Amino acid sequence: MSAEQTSFSDVPTLLVKIFGKDRPGITAGLFDTLAAYSVDVVDIEQVVTRGRMVLCALVTAPPRTLEGDLRATVHSWAESIKMQAEIISGLGDNRPRGLGRSLVTVLGHPLTAEATAAIAAKIAKAGGNIDRIFRLAKYPVTAVEFAVSGVETEPLRTALVTDAAKLGVDVAVVAAGLHRRAQRLVVMDVDSTLIQDEVIELFAAHAGCEDEVAEVTAAAMRGELDFEQSLHARVALLEGLDASVVDKVRSEVRLTPGARTLIRTLKRLGFQVGVVSGGFTQVTDDLQDRLGLDFAQANTLEIVDGKLTGRVTGEIVDRAGKARLLRRFAAEAGVPLSQTVAIGDGANDLDMLNAAGLGVAFNAKPVVREAAHTAVNVPFLDTVLYLLGVTREEVEAADAHEED
């Protein structure tokens, strides 16, 4: 029988637990001690929290005649380094995890004990078991990841995401598996997502028509105009504006905190990154160059004889257009739609968020938060990395390495 086929189901085993103040050499010391009894390692897990270690080793039991000696030796060794030991007899390996495996990421600012208790209780009520908990980040938000088994991803997501906002946390639920680390595609909205501004309002400020643009926007929000109608109405107010304003608007655009970190880290991980916008190529093309984006698509302001004509040219990027572009980018990138991530804040992004494998509502309106797979309600765009299982330490280590 090969090593891959070895079963420990009926083999006597010992769970050896060592706990106390962490220091180098403890793991090596424990296994040096166990090696004298020719035991096999079945499983190992180690956790360090605020300098305190818990090291668990599941090993095959030695012959009965030697088990007492092993116990005494392990306890003696632990005492010699001012640690504590606990040894529990049993049969076989750990209980197999249930079918249906998911990763639940919880973001809190702060993450309260009340919210954590509620999330854990909801997992249990849904039929899930928490197999492991791991902290991904401690700032600018606290982010922890729960590995859950025993319940399928979709019902678990429904159970957890519904009341997340009431608990003051953001929750993302994704299926566990190799695809999570596979090369993927991230596509973002621009206005109020990648950047803090609404580009049409920046242009309107130079044209002196902010109030009129705001009125059209409000009419669209009330459902009196669809996106295309409101786009044409607002752009018409820019007629006659000098094209030199484009450079001024580009200089006024403010990236959302964490935007550069998000894109830089995604690119290092082999992701392709794109943007789709109901705004204008005059800004998105500049962002593409500055940030090294793989894809960018938006509406285009028509310029004739150095003046804005008050019209747009080409295909209109609206709600349906964003979803269509997500699919186009995925096809060009060779990435299955199930391995795409879409990020946006408005109703105009809903089709795209729902089409993606993971749709993230970023500081979005309630209707968008409720419809998306998950929501992030902190003003740091790079927190999306935690939803993908990337830790803050990994980001900082990669930045430090690049600086060296």
CSV table of C-alpha atoms in Angstrom, one decimal:
chain,number,residue,atom,x,y,z
A,1,MET,CA,0.0,0.0,0.0
A,2,SER,CA,1.4,3.4,-1.0
A,3,ALA,CA,1.8,6.2,1.5
A,4,GLU,CA,-1.0,8.1,-0.3
A,5,GLN,CA,-3.3,5.1,0.4
A,6,THR,CA,-2.4,4.6,4.1
A,7,SER,CA,-5.4,4.7,6.4
A,8,PHE,CA,-5.1,5.5,10.1
A,9,SER,CA,-8.8,4.8,10.8
A,10,ASP,CA,-8.3,1.9,13.2
A,11,VAL,CA,-4.7,2.7,14.4
A,12,PRO,CA,-4.2,3.8,18.0
A,13,THR,CA,-3.1,7.4,18.0
A,14,LEU,CA,-2.0,10.0,20.5
A,15,LEU,CA,-2.9,13.7,20.4
A,16,VAL,CA,0.1,15.5,21.9
A,17,LYS,CA,-0.6,19.2,22.8
A,18,ILE,CA,2.1,21.6,23.9
A,19,PHE,CA,1.2,25.1,25.1
A,20,GLY,CA,3.0,28.0,26.6
A,21,LYS,CA,5.3,30.9,25.7
A,22,ASP,CA,6.5,30.7,22.1
A,23,ARG,CA,10.2,30.6,21.3
A,24,PRO,CA,12.4,29.1,18.5
A,25,GLY,CA,13.0,25.4,18.6
A,26,ILE,CA,9.9,24.1,20.3
A,27,THR,CA,8.5,22.2,17.3
A,28,ALA,CA,11.9,20.6,16.6
A,29,GLY,CA,12.3,19.7,20.3
A,30,LEU,CA,9.0,18.0,20.5
A,31,PHE,CA,9.6,15.8,17.4
A,32,ASP,CA,13.1,15.0,18.5
A,33,THR,CA,11.6,13.7,21.7
A,34,LEU,CA,8.9,11.7,19.8
A,35,ALA,CA,11.4,10.3,17.3
A,36,ALA,CA,12.9,8.1,20.0
A,37,TYR,CA,9.7,6.1,20.0
A,38,SER,CA,9.5,5.6,16.2
A,39,VAL,CA,6.0,7.1,15.9
A,40,ASP,CA,4.5,8.3,12.6
A,41,VAL,CA,3.1,11.8,12.2
A,42,VAL,CA,-0.6,11.8,11.2
A,43,ASP,CA,-1.4,15.6,11.6
A,44,ILE,CA,0.2,18.8,12.9
A,45,GLU,CA,-1.3,22.2,13.7
A,46,GLN,CA,0.3,25.1,15.4
A,47,VAL,CA,-1.1,28.5,16.4
A,48,VAL,CA,0.7,31.5,18.0
A,49,THR,CA,-1.4,34.3,19.5
A,50,ARG,CA,0.2,37.2,21.3
A,51,GLY,CA,3.4,35.2,21.9
A,52,ARG,CA,1.5,32.1,23.3
A,53,MET,CA,1.8,28.9,21.3
A,54,VAL,CA,-0.5,25.9,21.0
A,55,LEU,CA,1.2,23.0,19.1
A,56,CYS,CA,-0.9,19.9,18.4
A,57,ALA,CA,0.7,16.7,17.0
A,58,LEU,CA,-1.4,13.7,16.1
A,59,VAL,CA,0.9,10.6,16.0
A,60,THR,CA,0.6,6.9,15.9
A,61,ALA,CA,0.9,5.4,19.4
A,62,PRO,CA,4.0,3.3,20.3
A,63,PRO,CA,3.7,-0.2,21.6
A,64,ARG,CA,1.7,-0.3,24.9
A,65,THR,CA,4.9,-1.2,26.8
A,66,LEU,CA,6.5,2.1,25.7
A,67,GLU,CA,3.4,4.5,25.9
A,68,GLY,CA,3.9,5.3,29.6
A,69,ASP,CA,7.5,6.1,29.0
A,70,LEU,CA,6.7,8.3,26.0
A,71,ARG,CA,4.1,10.2,28.1
A,72,ALA,CA,6.6,10.7,31.0
A,73,THR,CA,9.4,11.8,28.6
A,74,VAL,CA,7.2,14.4,26.8
A,75,HIS,CA,5.9,15.9,30.1
A,76,SER,CA,9.5,16.0,31.4
A,77,TRP,CA,10.7,17.7,28.2
A,78,ALA,CA,7.9,20.2,28.3
A,79,GLU,CA,8.6,21.1,32.0
A,80,SER,CA,12.3,21.6,31.2
A,81,ILE,CA,11.4,24.4,28.8
A,82,LYS,CA,8.6,25.8,31.0
A,83,MET,CA,5.8,24.6,28.7
A,84,GLN,CA,2.8,22.4,29.5
A,85,ALA,CA,1.8,19.2,27.8
A,86,GLU,CA,-1.4,17.2,27.4
A,87,ILE,CA,-1.6,13.8,25.8
A,88,ILE,CA,-4.9,12.1,24.8
A,89,SER,CA,-5.3,8.6,23.5
A,90,GLY,CA,-7.7,7.7,20.7
A,91,LEU,CA,-8.2,5.9,17.5
A,92,GLY,CA,-7.4,7.0,14.0
A,93,ASP,CA,-7.2,10.4,12.3
A,94,ASN,CA,-9.3,13.5,12.7
A,95,ARG,CA,-13.0,13.2,11.8
A,96,PRO,CA,-13.4,13.7,8.1
A,97,ARG,CA,-14.8,17.1,7.2
A,98,GLY,CA,-18.3,17.2,5.9
A,99,LEU,CA,-19.2,17.8,2.3
A,100,GLY,CA,-19.4,21.4,1.2
A,101,ARG,CA,-16.4,23.5,1.9
A,102,SER,CA,-16.3,27.2,2.0
A,103,LEU,CA,-14.1,30.1,3.2
A,104,VAL,CA,-15.8,32.8,5.2
A,105,THR,CA,-14.0,36.1,5.4
A,106,VAL,CA,-15.2,38.5,8.1
A,107,LEU,CA,-14.0,42.2,8.1
A,108,GLY,CA,-14.6,44.4,11.1
A,109,HIS,CA,-13.6,47.9,12.0
A,110,PRO,CA,-13.4,46.9,14.8
A,111,LEU,CA,-14.4,43.2,14.9
A,112,THR,CA,-16.4,42.8,18.1
A,113,ALA,CA,-16.9,39.7,20.2
A,114,GLU,CA,-20.7,40.1,19.7
A,115,ALA,CA,-20.4,40.0,15.9
A,116,THR,CA,-18.0,37.1,16.0
A,117,ALA,CA,-20.3,35.1,18.2
A,118,ALA,CA,-23.3,35.9,15.9
A,119,ILE,CA,-21.3,34.8,12.8
A,120,ALA,CA,-20.2,31.5,14.5
A,121,ALA,CA,-23.8,30.8,15.7
A,122,LYS,CA,-25.1,31.4,12.2
A,123,ILE,CA,-22.6,29.0,10.7
A,124,ALA,CA,-23.6,26.3,13.2
A,125,LYS,CA,-27.3,26.9,12.6
A,126,ALA,CA,-26.8,26.5,8.8
A,127,GLY,CA,-25.3,23.1,9.5
A,128,GLY,CA,-21.6,24.1,9.1
A,129,ASN,CA,-18.6,23.3,11.2
A,130,ILE,CA,-15.7,25.7,11.7
A,131,ASP,CA,-12.5,23.7,11.0
A,132,ARG,CA,-10.0,26.5,11.2
A,133,ILE,CA,-9.8,30.2,11.9
A,134,PHE,CA,-7.0,32.4,10.6
A,135,ARG,CA,-6.3,36.1,10.9
A,136,LEU,CA,-5.6,37.8,7.6
A,137,ALA,CA,-5.1,41.4,8.7
A,138,LYS,CA,-5.1,43.5,11.9
A,139,TYR,CA,-5.2,46.9,10.1
A,140,PRO,CA,-6.7,49.0,8.6
A,141,VAL,CA,-9.4,46.5,9.4
A,142,THR,CA,-9.4,43.2,11.3
A,143,ALA,CA,-9.9,40.4,8.9
A,144,VAL,CA,-10.4,36.8,9.8
A,145,GLU,CA,-11.0,33.7,7.7
A,146,PHE,CA,-13.1,30.7,8.8
A,147,ALA,CA,-12.7,27.4,7.0
A,148,VAL,CA,-16.2,25.8,7.1
A,149,SER,CA,-17.4,22.4,6.1
A,150,GLY,CA,-20.7,20.5,6.1
A,151,VAL,CA,-22.8,23.0,4.2
A,152,GLU,CA,-22.8,24.2,0.6
A,153,THR,CA,-21.6,27.6,-0.2
A,154,GLU,CA,-24.8,29.3,-1.5
A,155,PRO,CA,-27.0,28.5,1.5
A,156,LEU,CA,-24.1,29.5,3.9
A,157,ARG,CA,-23.7,32.8,2.0
A,158,THR,CA,-27.4,33.5,2.3
A,159,ALA,CA,-27.4,32.7,6.0
A,160,LEU,CA,-24.4,35.0,6.8
A,161,VAL,CA,-24.6,37.9,4.5
A,162,THR,CA,-28.2,38.9,5.2
A,163,ASP,CA,-27.6,40.4,8.7
A,164,ALA,CA,-23.9,41.3,8.3
A,165,ALA,CA,-24.5,45.1,8.1
A,166,LYS,CA,-26.6,45.0,11.3
A,167,LEU,CA,-23.6,43.3,13.1
A,168,GLY,CA,-21.2,46.0,11.8
A,169,VAL,CA,-19.1,43.6,9.8
A,170,ASP,CA,-18.6,42.7,6.1
A,171,VAL,CA,-18.8,39.0,5.2
A,172,ALA,CA,-17.7,37.2,2.1
A,173,VAL,CA,-18.4,33.5,1.4
A,174,VAL,CA,-16.6,31.7,-1.4
A,175,ALA,CA,-16.2,28.0,-2.3
A,176,ALA,CA,-12.9,26.5,-1.1
A,177,GLY,CA,-10.6,24.9,-3.6
A,178,LEU,CA,-7.7,25.3,-5.9
A,179,HIS,CA,-9.6,27.8,-8.1
A,180,ARG,CA,-9.3,30.4,-5.4
A,181,ARG,CA,-5.6,30.8,-6.1
A,182,ALA,CA,-5.9,30.3,-9.8
A,183,GLN,CA,-5.2,33.2,-12.1
A,184,ARG,CA,-8.3,35.4,-12.3
A,185,LEU,CA,-9.6,38.7,-13.5
A,186,VAL,CA,-10.8,41.6,-11.4
A,187,VAL,CA,-12.9,44.3,-13.1
A,188,MET,CA,-13.9,47.5,-11.3
A,189,ASP,CA,-16.2,50.4,-11.7
A,190,VAL,CA,-14.4,53.7,-11.6
A,191,ASP,CA,-16.5,56.6,-10.2
A,192,SER,CA,-16.8,56.2,-6.4
A,193,THR,CA,-15.0,52.8,-6.6
A,194,LEU,CA,-11.5,53.1,-8.0
A,195,ILE,CA,-11.6,56.8,-7.5
A,196,GLN,CA,-13.3,59.0,-5.0
A,197,ASP,CA,-14.9,61.3,-7.5
A,198,GLU,CA,-17.7,61.4,-10.0
A,199,VAL,CA,-16.0,62.4,-13.2
A,200,ILE,CA,-19.1,64.1,-14.8
A,201,GLU,CA,-19.2,66.4,-11.7
A,202,LEU,CA,-15.6,67.4,-12.2
A,203,PHE,CA,-16.3,68.4,-15.8
A,204,ALA,CA,-19.5,70.1,-14.7
A,205,ALA,CA,-17.6,72.2,-12.2
A,206,HIS,CA,-15.4,73.6,-15.0
A,207,ALA,CA,-18.5,74.3,-17.1
A,208,GLY,CA,-20.3,76.0,-14.3
A,209,CYS,CA,-23.3,73.6,-14.5
A,210,GLU,CA,-23.0,71.5,-11.3
A,211,ASP,CA,-26.6,72.3,-10.2
A,212,GLU,CA,-28.0,71.3,-13.6
A,213,VAL,CA,-26.0,68.1,-13.7
A,214,ALA,CA,-27.1,67.3,-10.1
A,215,GLU,CA,-30.8,67.8,-11.2
A,216,VAL,CA,-30.4,65.3,-14.1
A,217,THR,CA,-28.7,62.8,-11.8
A,218,ALA,CA,-31.5,63.1,-9.2
A,219,ALA,CA,-34.1,62.5,-12.0
A,220,ALA,CA,-32.3,59.4,-13.0
A,221,MET,CA,-32.2,58.2,-9.3
A,222,ARG,CA,-36.0,58.7,-9.2
A,223,GLY,CA,-36.3,56.5,-12.2
A,224,GLU,CA,-37.5,59.3,-14.5
A,225,LEU,CA,-34.6,58.7,-16.8
A,226,ASP,CA,-32.6,55.6,-17.7
A,227,PHE,CA,-28.8,55.7,-17.6
A,228,GLU,CA,-28.4,56.5,-21.4
A,229,GLN,CA,-30.9,59.3,-21.3
A,230,SER,CA,-29.3,60.8,-18.2
A,231,LEU,CA,-25.8,60.4,-19.7
A,232,HIS,CA,-26.8,62.3,-22.9
A,233,ALA,CA,-28.6,65.0,-20.9
A,234,ARG,CA,-25.6,65.6,-18.6
A,235,VAL,CA,-23.0,65.6,-21.4
A,236,ALA,CA,-25.1,68.0,-23.4
A,237,LEU,CA,-24.5,70.6,-20.6
A,238,LEU,CA,-20.8,70.4,-21.3
A,239,GLU,CA,-21.1,71.7,-24.9
A,240,GLY,CA,-18.5,74.3,-25.8
A,241,LEU,CA,-16.1,73.4,-22.9
A,242,ASP,CA,-12.5,73.8,-24.0
A,243,ALA,CA,-10.7,70.4,-24.4
A,244,SER,CA,-7.9,71.6,-22.2
A,245,VAL,CA,-10.2,70.9,-19.3
A,246,VAL,CA,-9.5,67.2,-19.8
A,247,ASP,CA,-6.0,67.6,-18.4
A,248,LYS,CA,-7.3,69.6,-15.4
A,249,VAL,CA,-9.9,66.9,-14.6
A,250,ARG,CA,-7.3,64.2,-14.8
A,251,SER,CA,-5.2,66.0,-12.3
A,252,GLU,CA,-8.2,66.4,-10.0
A,253,VAL,CA,-9.1,62.7,-9.9
A,254,ARG,CA,-8.4,61.2,-6.4
A,255,LEU,CA,-7.7,57.5,-6.2
A,256,THR,CA,-9.6,55.6,-3.4
A,257,PRO,CA,-7.3,54.8,-0.5
A,258,GLY,CA,-5.8,51.4,-1.1
A,259,ALA,CA,-6.4,51.4,-4.9
A,260,ARG,CA,-2.7,51.3,-5.8
A,261,THR,CA,-2.0,48.6,-3.3
A,262,LEU,CA,-4.9,46.5,-4.6
A,263,ILE,CA,-3.8,46.7,-8.2
A,264,ARG,CA,-0.1,46.3,-7.5
A,265,THR,CA,-0.7,43.2,-5.4
A,266,LEU,CA,-3.2,41.6,-7.9
A,267,LYS,CA,-0.7,42.1,-10.7
A,268,ARG,CA,2.0,40.4,-8.6
A,269,LEU,CA,-0.3,37.4,-8.1
A,270,GLY,CA,-0.9,37.0,-11.8
A,271,PHE,CA,-4.4,38.5,-11.9
A,272,GLN,CA,-5.5,40.7,-14.8
A,273,VAL,CA,-7.2,43.9,-13.8
A,274,GLY,CA,-9.6,46.1,-15.8
A,275,VAL,CA,-12.1,48.9,-15.3
A,276,VAL,CA,-15.5,49.7,-16.9
A,277,SER,CA,-17.1,53.0,-16.4
A,278,GLY,CA,-20.1,55.0,-17.3
A,279,GLY,CA,-17.7,57.9,-17.2
A,280,PHE,CA,-15.3,58.8,-20.0
A,281,THR,CA,-12.3,57.4,-21.8
A,282,GLN,CA,-10.5,60.7,-21.5
A,283,VAL,CA,-10.0,59.7,-17.8
A,284,THR,CA,-10.0,55.9,-17.9
A,285,ASP,CA,-7.3,55.8,-20.5
A,286,ASP,CA,-5.1,57.9,-18.3
A,287,LEU,CA,-5.8,55.6,-15.3
A,288,GLN,CA,-5.0,52.6,-17.4
A,289,ASP,CA,-1.5,54.1,-18.2
A,290,ARG,CA,-0.8,55.2,-14.7
A,291,LEU,CA,-1.9,52.0,-13.0
A,292,GLY,CA,-0.9,49.4,-15.5
A,293,LEU,CA,-4.4,48.1,-16.1
A,294,ASP,CA,-5.0,45.4,-18.6
A,295,PHE,CA,-8.4,46.5,-19.7
A,296,ALA,CA,-10.3,49.8,-19.7
A,297,GLN,CA,-13.6,50.8,-21.4
A,298,ALA,CA,-15.8,53.8,-20.9
A,299,ASN,CA,-17.9,56.3,-22.9
A,300,THR,CA,-16.0,58.9,-25.0
A,301,LEU,CA,-16.7,62.6,-25.0
A,302,GLU,CA,-16.7,63.9,-28.6
A,303,ILE,CA,-14.2,66.7,-29.2
A,304,VAL,CA,-14.2,68.8,-32.4
A,305,ASP,CA,-11.9,71.8,-33.0
A,306,GLY,CA,-10.7,71.7,-29.5
A,307,LYS,CA,-14.1,71.9,-27.9
A,308,LEU,CA,-16.5,69.4,-26.3
A,309,THR,CA,-19.6,69.0,-28.5
A,310,GLY,CA,-21.9,67.9,-25.8
A,311,ARG,CA,-22.1,64.4,-27.3
A,312,VAL,CA,-20.6,61.0,-26.7
A,313,THR,CA,-19.3,58.7,-29.5
A,314,GLY,CA,-19.2,54.9,-29.8
A,315,GLU,CA,-20.9,52.2,-27.8
A,316,ILE,CA,-22.6,53.4,-24.6
A,317,VAL,CA,-21.3,51.7,-21.4
A,318,ASP,CA,-24.4,51.3,-19.3
A,319,ARG,CA,-25.6,48.7,-16.8
A,320,ALA,CA,-26.0,45.9,-19.4
A,321,GLY,CA,-22.8,47.1,-21.1
A,322,LYS,CA,-20.7,46.6,-18.0
A,323,ALA,CA,-21.7,43.0,-17.7
A,324,ARG,CA,-21.1,42.5,-21.4
A,325,LEU,CA,-17.6,44.0,-21.1
A,326,LEU,CA,-16.9,41.8,-18.1
A,327,ARG,CA,-17.6,38.8,-20.3
A,328,ARG,CA,-15.5,40.2,-23.1
A,329,PHE,CA,-12.5,40.9,-20.8
A,330,ALA,CA,-12.8,37.4,-19.3
A,331,ALA,CA,-12.8,35.8,-22.8
A,332,GLU,CA,-9.8,37.9,-23.9
A,333,ALA,CA,-8.0,37.0,-20.6
A,334,GLY,CA,-8.8,33.3,-21.0
A,335,VAL,CA,-10.4,33.3,-17.5
A,336,PRO,CA,-13.7,31.5,-16.8
A,337,LEU,CA,-16.5,33.8,-15.7
A,338,SER,CA,-16.6,31.8,-12.4
A,339,GLN,CA,-13.1,33.0,-11.6
A,340,THR,CA,-13.8,36.7,-12.1
A,341,VAL,CA,-14.3,39.4,-9.4
A,342,ALA,CA,-16.4,42.5,-10.0
A,343,ILE,CA,-16.3,45.5,-7.8
A,344,GLY,CA,-18.8,48.4,-7.9
A,345,ASP,CA,-21.0,50.8,-5.9
A,346,GLY,CA,-24.1,51.6,-7.8
A,347,ALA,CA,-27.2,50.1,-9.4
A,348,ASN,CA,-25.5,50.6,-12.7
A,349,ASP,CA,-23.0,47.9,-11.6
A,350,LEU,CA,-25.6,45.2,-10.5
A,351,ASP,CA,-25.6,43.2,-13.7
A,352,MET,CA,-21.8,43.0,-13.7
A,353,LEU,CA,-21.7,42.1,-10.0
A,354,ASN,CA,-24.2,39.3,-10.5
A,355,ALA,CA,-22.4,38.0,-13.6
A,356,ALA,CA,-19.0,37.6,-11.9
A,357,GLY,CA,-17.9,34.7,-9.8
A,358,LEU,CA,-17.6,37.1,-6.8
A,359,GLY,CA,-19.4,40.4,-6.9
A,360,VAL,CA,-18.3,43.0,-4.3
A,361,ALA,CA,-20.4,46.0,-3.4
A,362,PHE,CA,-18.0,48.7,-2.3
A,363,ASN,CA,-19.4,51.3,0.0
A,364,ALA,CA,-22.6,50.8,-2.0
A,365,LYS,CA,-26.2,51.8,-1.6
A,366,PRO,CA,-28.4,49.3,0.3
A,367,VAL,CA,-30.1,47.9,-2.8
A,368,VAL,CA,-26.6,47.1,-4.2
A,369,ARG,CA,-25.3,45.6,-1.0
A,370,GLU,CA,-28.3,43.3,-0.8
A,371,ALA,CA,-28.0,42.0,-4.4
A,372,ALA,CA,-24.2,41.5,-4.4
A,373,HIS,CA,-22.4,38.4,-3.2
A,374,THR,CA,-20.7,40.4,-0.5
A,375,ALA,CA,-20.1,44.0,0.6
A,376,VAL,CA,-17.2,46.0,1.9
A,377,ASN,CA,-18.2,49.1,3.9
A,378,VAL,CA,-14.8,50.5,4.8
A,379,PRO,CA,-13.1,53.2,2.7
A,380,PHE,CA,-10.0,51.0,1.8
A,381,LEU,CA,-10.2,49.4,-1.6
A,382,ASP,CA,-7.3,47.0,-0.8
A,383,THR,CA,-9.5,45.2,1.8
A,384,VAL,CA,-10.8,43.3,-1.2
A,385,LEU,CA,-7.5,41.4,-1.1
A,386,TYR,CA,-8.6,39.8,2.1
A,387,LEU,CA,-11.7,38.4,0.4
A,388,LEU,CA,-9.3,36.6,-1.9
A,389,GLY,CA,-7.3,35.1,1.0
A,390,VAL,CA,-4.3,37.4,0.7
A,391,THR,CA,-2.9,38.5,4.1
A,392,ARG,CA,-1.7,41.9,5.1
A,393,GLU,CA,1.7,40.4,5.9
A,394,GLU,CA,2.0,39.0,2.4
A,395,VAL,CA,1.3,42.4,0.9
A,396,GLU,CA,3.8,44.2,3.1
A,397,ALA,CA,6.5,41.6,2.5
A,398,ALA,CA,6.0,41.9,-1.3
A,399,ASP,CA,6.3,45.7,-1.0
A,400,ALA,CA,9.4,45.5,1.1
A,401,HIS,CA,11.0,43.0,-1.4
A,402,GLU,CA,10.3,45.3,-4.3
A,403,GLU,CA,11.9,48.2,-2.5
A,404,ASP,CA,15.0,46.2,-1.8
